[in-house]
PDB file of C-alpha atoms in Angstrom:
ATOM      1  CA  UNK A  11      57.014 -32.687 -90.848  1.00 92.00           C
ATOM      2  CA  UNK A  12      54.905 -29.549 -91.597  1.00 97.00           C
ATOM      3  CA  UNK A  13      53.413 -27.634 -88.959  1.00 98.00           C
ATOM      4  CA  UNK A  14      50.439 -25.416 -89.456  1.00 98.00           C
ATOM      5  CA  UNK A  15      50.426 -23.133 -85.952  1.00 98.00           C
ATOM      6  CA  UNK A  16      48.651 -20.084 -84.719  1.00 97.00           C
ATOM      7  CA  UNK A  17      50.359 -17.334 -83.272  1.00 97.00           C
ATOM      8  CA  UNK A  18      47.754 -15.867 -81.760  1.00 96.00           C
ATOM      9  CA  UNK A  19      45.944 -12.044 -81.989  1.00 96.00           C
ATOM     10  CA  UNK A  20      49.297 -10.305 -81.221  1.00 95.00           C
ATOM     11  CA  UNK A  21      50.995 -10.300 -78.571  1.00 96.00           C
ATOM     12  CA  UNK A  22      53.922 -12.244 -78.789  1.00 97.00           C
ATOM     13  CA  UNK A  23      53.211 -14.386 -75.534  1.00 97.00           C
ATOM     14  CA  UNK A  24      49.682 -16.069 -76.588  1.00 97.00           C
ATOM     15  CA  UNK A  25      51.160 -18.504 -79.011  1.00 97.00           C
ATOM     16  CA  UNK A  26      51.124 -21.718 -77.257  1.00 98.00           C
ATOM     17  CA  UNK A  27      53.998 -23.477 -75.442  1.00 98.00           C
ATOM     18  CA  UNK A  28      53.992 -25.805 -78.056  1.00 98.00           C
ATOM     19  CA  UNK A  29      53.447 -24.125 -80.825  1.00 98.00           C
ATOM     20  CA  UNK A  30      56.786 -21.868 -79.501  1.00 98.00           C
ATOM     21  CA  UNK A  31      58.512 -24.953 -79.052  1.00 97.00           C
ATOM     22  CA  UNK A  32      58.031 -26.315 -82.850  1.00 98.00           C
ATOM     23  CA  UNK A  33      58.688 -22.661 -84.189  1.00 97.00           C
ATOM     24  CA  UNK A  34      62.069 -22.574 -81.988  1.00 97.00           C
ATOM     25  CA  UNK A  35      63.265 -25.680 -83.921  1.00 97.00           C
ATOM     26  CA  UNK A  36      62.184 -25.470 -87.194  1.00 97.00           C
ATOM     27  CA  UNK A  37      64.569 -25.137 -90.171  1.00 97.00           C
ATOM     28  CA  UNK A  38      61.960 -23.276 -92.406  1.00 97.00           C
ATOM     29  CA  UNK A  39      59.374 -21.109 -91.524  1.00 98.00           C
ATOM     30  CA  UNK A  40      56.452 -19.442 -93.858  1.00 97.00           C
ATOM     31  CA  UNK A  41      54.314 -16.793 -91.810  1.00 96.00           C
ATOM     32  CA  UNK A  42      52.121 -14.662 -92.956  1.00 91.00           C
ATOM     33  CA  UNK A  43      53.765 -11.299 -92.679  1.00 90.00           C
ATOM     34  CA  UNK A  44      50.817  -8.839 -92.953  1.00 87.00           C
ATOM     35  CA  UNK A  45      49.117  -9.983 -90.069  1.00 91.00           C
ATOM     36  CA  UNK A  46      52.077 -11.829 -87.581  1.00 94.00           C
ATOM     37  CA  UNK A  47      53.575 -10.468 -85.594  1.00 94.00           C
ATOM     38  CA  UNK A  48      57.447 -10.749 -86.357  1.00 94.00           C
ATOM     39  CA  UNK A  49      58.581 -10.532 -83.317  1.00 95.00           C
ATOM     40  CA  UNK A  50      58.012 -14.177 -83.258  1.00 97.00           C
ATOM     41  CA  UNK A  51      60.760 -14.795 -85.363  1.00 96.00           C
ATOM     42  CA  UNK A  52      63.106 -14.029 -83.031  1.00 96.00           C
ATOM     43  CA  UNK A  53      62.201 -17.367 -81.659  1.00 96.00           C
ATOM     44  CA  UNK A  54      63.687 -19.080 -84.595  1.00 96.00           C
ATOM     45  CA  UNK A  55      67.304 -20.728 -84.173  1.00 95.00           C
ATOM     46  CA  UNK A  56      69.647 -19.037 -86.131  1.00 94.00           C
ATOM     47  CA  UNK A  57      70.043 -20.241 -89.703  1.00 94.00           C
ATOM     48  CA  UNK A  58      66.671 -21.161 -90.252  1.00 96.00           C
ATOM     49  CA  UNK A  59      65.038 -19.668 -93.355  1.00 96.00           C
ATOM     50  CA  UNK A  60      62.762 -17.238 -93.147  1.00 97.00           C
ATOM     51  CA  UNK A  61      59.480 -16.741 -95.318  1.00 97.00           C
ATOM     52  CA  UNK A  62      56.636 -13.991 -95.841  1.00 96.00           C
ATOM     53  CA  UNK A  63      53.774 -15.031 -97.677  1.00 94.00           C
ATOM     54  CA  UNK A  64      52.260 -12.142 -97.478  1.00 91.00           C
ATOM     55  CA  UNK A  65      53.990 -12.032-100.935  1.00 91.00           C
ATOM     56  CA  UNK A  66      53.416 -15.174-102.129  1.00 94.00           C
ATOM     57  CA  UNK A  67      50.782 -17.502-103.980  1.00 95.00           C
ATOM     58  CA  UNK A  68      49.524 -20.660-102.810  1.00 96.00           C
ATOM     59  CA  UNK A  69      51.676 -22.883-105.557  1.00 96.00           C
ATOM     60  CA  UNK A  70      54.561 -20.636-104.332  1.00 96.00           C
ATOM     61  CA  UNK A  71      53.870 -21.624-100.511  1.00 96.00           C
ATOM     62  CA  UNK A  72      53.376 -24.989-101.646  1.00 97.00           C
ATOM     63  CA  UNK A  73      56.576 -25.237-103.620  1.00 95.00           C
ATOM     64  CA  UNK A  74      58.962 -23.893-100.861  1.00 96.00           C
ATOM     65  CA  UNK A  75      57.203 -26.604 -98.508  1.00 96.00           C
ATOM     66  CA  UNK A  76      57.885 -29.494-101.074  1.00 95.00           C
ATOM     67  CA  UNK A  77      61.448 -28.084-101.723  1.00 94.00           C
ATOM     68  CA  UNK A  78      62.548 -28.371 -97.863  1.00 94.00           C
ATOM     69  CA  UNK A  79      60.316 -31.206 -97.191  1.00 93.00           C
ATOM     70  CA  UNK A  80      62.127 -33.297 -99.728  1.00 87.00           C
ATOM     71  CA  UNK A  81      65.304 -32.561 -97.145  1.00 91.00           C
ATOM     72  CA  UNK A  82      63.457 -33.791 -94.588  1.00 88.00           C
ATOM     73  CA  UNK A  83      63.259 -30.232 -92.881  1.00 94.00           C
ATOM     74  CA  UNK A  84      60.928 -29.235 -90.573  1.00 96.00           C
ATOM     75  CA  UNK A  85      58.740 -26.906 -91.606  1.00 97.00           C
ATOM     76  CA  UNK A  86      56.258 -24.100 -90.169  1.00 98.00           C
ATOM     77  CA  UNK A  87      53.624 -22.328 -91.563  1.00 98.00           C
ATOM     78  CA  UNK A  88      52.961 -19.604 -89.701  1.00 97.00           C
ATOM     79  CA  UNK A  89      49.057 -18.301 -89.411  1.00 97.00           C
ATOM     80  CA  UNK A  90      47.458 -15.217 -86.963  1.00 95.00           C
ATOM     81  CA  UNK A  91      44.942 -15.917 -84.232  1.00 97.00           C
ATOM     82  CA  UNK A  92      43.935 -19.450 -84.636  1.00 97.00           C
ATOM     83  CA  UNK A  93      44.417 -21.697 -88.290  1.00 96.00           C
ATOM     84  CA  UNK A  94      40.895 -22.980 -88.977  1.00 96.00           C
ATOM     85  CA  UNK A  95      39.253 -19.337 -88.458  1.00 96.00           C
ATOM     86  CA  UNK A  96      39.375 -17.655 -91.645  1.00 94.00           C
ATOM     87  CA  UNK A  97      43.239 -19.071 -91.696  1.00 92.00           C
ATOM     88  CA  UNK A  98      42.681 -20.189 -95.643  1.00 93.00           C
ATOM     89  CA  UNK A  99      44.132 -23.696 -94.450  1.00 96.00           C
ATOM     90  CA  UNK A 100      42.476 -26.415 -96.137  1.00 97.00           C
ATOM     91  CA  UNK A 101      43.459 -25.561 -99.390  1.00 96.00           C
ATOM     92  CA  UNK A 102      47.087 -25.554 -98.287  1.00 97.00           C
ATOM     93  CA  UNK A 103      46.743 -29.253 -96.409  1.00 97.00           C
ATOM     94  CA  UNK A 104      44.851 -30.433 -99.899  1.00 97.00           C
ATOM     95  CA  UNK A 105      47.710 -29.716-101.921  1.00 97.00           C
ATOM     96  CA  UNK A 106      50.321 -31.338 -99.258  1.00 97.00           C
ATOM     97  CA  UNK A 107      48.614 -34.583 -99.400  1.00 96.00           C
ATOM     98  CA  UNK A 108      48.568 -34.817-103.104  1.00 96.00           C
ATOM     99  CA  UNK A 109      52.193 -34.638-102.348  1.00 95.00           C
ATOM    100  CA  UNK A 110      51.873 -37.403 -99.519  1.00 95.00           C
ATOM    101  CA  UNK A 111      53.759 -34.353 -97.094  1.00 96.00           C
ATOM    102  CA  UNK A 112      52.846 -35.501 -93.721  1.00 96.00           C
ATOM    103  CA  UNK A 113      51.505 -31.873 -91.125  1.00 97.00           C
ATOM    104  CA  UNK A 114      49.749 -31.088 -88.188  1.00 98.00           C
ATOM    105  CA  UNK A 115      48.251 -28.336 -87.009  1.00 98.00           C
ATOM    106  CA  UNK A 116      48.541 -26.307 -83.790  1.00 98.00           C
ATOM    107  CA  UNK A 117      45.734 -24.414 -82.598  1.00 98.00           C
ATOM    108  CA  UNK A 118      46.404 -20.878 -81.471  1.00 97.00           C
ATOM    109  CA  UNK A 119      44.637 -18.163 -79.472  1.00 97.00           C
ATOM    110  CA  UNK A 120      41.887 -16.267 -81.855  1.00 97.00           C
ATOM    111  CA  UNK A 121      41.069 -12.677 -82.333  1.00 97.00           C
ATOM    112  CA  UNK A 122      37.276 -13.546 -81.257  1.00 97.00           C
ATOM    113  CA  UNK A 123      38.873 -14.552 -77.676  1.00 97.00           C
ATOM    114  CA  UNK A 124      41.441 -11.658 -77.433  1.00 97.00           C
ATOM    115  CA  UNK A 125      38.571  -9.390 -78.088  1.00 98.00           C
ATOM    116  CA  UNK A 126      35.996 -10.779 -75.242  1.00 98.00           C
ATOM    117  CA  UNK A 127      39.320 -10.545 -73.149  1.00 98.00           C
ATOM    118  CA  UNK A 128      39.727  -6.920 -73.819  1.00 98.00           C
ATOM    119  CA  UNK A 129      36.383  -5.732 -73.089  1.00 98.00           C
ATOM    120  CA  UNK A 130      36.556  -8.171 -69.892  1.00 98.00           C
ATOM    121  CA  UNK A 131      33.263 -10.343 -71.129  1.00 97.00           C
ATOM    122  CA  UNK A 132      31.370 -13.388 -71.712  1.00 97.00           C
ATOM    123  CA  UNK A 133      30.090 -14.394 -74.594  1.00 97.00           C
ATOM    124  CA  UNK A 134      28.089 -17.448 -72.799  1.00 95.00           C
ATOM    125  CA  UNK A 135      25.628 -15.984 -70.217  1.00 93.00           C
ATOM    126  CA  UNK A 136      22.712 -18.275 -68.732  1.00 92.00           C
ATOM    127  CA  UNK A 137      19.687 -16.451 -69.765  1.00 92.00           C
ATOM    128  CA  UNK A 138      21.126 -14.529 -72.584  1.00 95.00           C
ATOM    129  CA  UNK A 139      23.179 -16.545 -74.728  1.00 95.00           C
ATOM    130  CA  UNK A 140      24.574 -20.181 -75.060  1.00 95.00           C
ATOM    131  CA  UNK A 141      25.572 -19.543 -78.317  1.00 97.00           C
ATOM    132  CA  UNK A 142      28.695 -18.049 -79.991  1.00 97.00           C
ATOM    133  CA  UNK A 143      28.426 -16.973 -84.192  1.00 98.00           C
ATOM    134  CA  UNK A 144      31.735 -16.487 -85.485  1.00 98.00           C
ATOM    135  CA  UNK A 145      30.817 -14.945 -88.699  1.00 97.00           C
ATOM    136  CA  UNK A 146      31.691 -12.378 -91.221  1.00 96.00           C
ATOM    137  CA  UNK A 147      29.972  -9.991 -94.227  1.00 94.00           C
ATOM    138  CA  UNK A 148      30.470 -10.314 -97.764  1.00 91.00           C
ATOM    139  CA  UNK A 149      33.469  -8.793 -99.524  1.00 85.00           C
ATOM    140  CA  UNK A 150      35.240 -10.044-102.240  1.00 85.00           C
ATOM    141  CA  UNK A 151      34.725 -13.637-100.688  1.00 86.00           C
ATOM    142  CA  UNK A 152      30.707 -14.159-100.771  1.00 90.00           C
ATOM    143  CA  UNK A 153      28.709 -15.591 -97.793  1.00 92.00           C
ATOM    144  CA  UNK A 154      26.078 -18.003 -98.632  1.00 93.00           C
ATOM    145  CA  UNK A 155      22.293 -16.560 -98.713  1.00 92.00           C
ATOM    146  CA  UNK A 156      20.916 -18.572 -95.588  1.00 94.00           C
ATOM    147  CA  UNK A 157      24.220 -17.350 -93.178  1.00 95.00           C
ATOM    148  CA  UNK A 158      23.789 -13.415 -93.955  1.00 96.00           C
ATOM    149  CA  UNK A 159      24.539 -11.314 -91.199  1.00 96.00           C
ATOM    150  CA  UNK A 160      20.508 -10.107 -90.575  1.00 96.00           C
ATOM    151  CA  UNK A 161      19.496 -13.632 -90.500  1.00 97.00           C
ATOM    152  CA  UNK A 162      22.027 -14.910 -87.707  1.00 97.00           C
ATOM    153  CA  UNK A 163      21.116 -11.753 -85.843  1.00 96.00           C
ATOM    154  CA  UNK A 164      17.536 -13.197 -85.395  1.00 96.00           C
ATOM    155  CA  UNK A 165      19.052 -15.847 -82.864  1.00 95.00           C
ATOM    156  CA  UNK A 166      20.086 -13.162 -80.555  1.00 94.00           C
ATOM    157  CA  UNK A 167      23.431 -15.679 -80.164  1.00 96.00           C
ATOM    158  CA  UNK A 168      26.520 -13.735 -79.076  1.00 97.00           C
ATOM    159  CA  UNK A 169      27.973 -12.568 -82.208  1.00 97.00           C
ATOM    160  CA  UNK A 170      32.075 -11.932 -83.137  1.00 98.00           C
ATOM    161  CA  UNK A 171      32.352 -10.427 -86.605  1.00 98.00           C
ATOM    162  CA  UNK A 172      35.887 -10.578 -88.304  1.00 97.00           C
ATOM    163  CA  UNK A 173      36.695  -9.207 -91.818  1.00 95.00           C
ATOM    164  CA  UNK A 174      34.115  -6.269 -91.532  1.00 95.00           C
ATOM    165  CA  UNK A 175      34.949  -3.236 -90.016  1.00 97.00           C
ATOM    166  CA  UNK A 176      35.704  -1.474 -93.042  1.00 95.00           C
ATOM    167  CA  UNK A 177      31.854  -1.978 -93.847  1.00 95.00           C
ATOM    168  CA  UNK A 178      30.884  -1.329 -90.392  1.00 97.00           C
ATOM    169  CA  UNK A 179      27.380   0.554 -92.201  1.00 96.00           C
ATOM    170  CA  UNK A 180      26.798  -2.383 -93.956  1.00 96.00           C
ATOM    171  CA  UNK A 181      27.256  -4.778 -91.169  1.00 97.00           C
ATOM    172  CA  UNK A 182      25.438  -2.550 -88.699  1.00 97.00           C
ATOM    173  CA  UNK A 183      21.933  -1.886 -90.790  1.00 97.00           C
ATOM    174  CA  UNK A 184      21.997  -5.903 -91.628  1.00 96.00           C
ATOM    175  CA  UNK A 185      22.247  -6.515 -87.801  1.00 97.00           C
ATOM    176  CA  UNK A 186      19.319  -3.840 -87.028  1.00 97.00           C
ATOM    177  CA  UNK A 187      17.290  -5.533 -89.353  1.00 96.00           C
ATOM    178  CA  UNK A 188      17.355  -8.495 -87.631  1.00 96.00           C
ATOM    179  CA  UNK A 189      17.446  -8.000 -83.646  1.00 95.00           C
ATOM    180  CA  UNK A 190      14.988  -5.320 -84.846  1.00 95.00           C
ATOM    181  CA  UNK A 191      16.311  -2.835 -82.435  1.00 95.00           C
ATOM    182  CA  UNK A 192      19.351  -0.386 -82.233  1.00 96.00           C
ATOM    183  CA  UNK A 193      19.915  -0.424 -78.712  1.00 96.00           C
ATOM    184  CA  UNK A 194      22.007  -3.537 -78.952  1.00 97.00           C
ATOM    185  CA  UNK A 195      25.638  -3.626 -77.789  1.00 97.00           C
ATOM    186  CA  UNK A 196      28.251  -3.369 -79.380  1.00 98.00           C
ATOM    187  CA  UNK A 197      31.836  -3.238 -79.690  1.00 98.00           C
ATOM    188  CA  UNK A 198      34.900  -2.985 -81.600  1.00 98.00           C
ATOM    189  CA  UNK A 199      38.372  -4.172 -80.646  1.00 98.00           C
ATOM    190  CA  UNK A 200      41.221  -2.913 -82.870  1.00 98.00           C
ATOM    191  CA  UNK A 201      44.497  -4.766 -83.089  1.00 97.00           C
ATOM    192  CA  UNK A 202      43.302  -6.741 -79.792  1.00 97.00           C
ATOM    193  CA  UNK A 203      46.578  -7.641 -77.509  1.00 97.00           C
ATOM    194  CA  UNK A 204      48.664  -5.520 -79.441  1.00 96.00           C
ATOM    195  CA  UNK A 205      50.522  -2.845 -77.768  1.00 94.00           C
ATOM    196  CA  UNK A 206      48.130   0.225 -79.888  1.00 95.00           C
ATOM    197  CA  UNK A 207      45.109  -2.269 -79.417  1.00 97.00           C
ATOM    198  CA  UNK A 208      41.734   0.167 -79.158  1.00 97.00           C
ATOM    199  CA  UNK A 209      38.514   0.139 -78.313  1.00 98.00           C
ATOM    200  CA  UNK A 210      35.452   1.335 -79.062  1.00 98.00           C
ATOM    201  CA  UNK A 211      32.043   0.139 -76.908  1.00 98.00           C
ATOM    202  CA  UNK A 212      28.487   1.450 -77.848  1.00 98.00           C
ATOM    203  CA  UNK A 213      24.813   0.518 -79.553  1.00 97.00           C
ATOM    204  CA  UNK A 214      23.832  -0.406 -83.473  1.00 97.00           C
ATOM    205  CA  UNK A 215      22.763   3.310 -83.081  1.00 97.00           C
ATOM    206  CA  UNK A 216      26.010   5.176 -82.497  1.00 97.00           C
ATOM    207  CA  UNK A 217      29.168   2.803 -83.457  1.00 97.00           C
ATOM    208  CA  UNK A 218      29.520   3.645 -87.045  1.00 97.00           C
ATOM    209  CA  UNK A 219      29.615   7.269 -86.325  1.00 97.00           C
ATOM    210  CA  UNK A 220      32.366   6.473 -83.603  1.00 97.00           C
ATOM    211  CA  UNK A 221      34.106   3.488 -86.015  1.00 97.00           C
ATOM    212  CA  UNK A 222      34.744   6.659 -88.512  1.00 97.00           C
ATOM    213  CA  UNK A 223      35.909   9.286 -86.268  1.00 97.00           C
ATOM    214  CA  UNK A 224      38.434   6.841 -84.715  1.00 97.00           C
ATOM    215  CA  UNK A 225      38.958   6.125 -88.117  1.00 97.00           C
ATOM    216  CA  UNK A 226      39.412   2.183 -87.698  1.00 97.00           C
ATOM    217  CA  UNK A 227      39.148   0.436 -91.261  1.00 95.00           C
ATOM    218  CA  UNK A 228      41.073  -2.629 -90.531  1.00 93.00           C
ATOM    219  CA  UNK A 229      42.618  -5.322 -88.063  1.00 94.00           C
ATOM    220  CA  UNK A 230      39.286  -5.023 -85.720  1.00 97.00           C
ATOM    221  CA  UNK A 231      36.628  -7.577 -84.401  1.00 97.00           C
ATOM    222  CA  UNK A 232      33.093  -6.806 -84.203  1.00 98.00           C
ATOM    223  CA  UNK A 233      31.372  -7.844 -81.077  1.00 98.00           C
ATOM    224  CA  UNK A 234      27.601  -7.882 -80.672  1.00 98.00           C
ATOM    225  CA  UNK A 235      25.263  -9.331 -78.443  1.00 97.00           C
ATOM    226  CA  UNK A 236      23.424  -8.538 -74.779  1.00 96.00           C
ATOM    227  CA  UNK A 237      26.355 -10.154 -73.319  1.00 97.00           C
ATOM    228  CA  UNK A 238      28.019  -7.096 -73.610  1.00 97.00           C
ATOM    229  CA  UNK A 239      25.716  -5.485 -71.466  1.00 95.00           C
ATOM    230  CA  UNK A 240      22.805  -6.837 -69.879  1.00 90.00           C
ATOM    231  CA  UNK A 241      21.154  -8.484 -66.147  1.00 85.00           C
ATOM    232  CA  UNK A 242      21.847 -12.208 -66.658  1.00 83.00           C
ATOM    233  CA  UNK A 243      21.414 -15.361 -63.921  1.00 85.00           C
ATOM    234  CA  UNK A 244      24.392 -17.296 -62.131  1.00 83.00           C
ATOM    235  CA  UNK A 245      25.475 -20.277 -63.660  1.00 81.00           C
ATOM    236  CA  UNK A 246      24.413 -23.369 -61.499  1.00 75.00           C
ATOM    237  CA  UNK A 247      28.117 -24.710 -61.839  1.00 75.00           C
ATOM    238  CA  UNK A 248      29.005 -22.859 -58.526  1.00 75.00           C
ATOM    239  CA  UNK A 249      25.475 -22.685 -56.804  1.00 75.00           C
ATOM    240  CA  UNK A 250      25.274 -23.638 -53.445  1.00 75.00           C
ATOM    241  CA  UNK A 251      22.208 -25.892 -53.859  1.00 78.00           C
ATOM    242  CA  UNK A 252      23.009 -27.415 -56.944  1.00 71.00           C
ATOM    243  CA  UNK A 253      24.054 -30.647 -55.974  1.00 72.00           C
TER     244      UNK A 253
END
């Protein structure tokens, strides 16, 4: 069996029981070694065989998998934060079922979450937002015309931003554009549960200034939204009337 599992933001402890429990048994284990953290692997049983695809192509990840697989090994494949966010998965689970290679996947614990935790907020306020946009800016991967960054500011949904902060001028005049206003809140969590994690809070206005003197160019989430800062009402789940 092959085992597609998040490890979570960072710190060791927010992969999930069961995803620690596959990863303690597997015989082979492919994890992505520029974001991981590798302290997870000293999880893995001794003997197992250790992989970093950080240096290696997809037909090379693919080829390892079909190698042990074919010895009836189990297998993990080690991704950050959570698998189906930005985790480049589906192209790997294509190619195992051209191979008939039986997987599952195990969620994990993504940097969006890790970086509400760290700033101690709630994306979902009643009044201000009942709506979460995981998104991202164009880079060398594009984003299709209708899901750019000023348009999905026009919602006024909470916003977490991955895969941007080294174009933190380009993602903050696309989201002025559309809440037309700088005053919105903002903030920036670098390496979030990590042991250096940082962060910066402030408005459209002033966080690229602060983004560059902290110089933070990678490994950060974007947050944006009122829900950062803002008069919101109670929810109703815990309202005395509300039968």
């Amino acid at each position: 069996m092959v085992y597609f599992i998040g490890a979570g933001p960072g710190d060791v402890d927010l992969i999930t029981v069961k995803g620690r429990e596959i990863l303690s048994k597997a015989d082979v284990v492919i994890y992505a070694g520029s974001l991981v953290n590798s302290e997870h692997l000293k999880f893995c049983k001794e003997g197992s065989k250790i992989y970093n695809s950080a240096s290696m192509t997809l037909p090379e990840v693919i080829e390892v998998i079909r190698e042990f697989h074919g010895e009836d090994k189990t297998i993990v494949r080690l991704h950050t934060g959570d698998p189906a966010i930005y985790g480049a998965i589906k192209e790997q689970m294509d190619e195992l079922e051209k191979y008939d290679i039986e997987y599952k996947v195990i969620p994990g614990v993504s940097s969006f979450s890790a970086a509400a935790a760290a700033i101690k907020k709630e994306f979902t306020l009643p009044s201000v937002s009942q709506t979460v946009i995981l998104t991202r800016v164009e880079g060398r991967t594009p984003v299709p015309a209708n899901q750019d960054l000023e348009i999905l500011a026009r919602t006024n949904a909470s916003m977490a931003i991955f895969l941007s902060i080294s174009m933190i001028d380009k993602v903050v005049a696309k989201l002025k554009k559309g809440y037309g206003r700088g005053d919105v809140p903002i903030a920036v969590v670098e390496r979030a549960t990590w042991e250096d994690e940082r962060i910066l809070l402030g408005t459209l206005d002033n966080i690229s200034e602060k983004v560059k003197e902290a110089n933070i160019v990678k490994c950060a989430q974007i947050l944006v939204g009122d829900f950062i800062d803002c008069d919101y009402e109670k929810s109703l789940l815990y309202d005395e009337s509300f039968s």
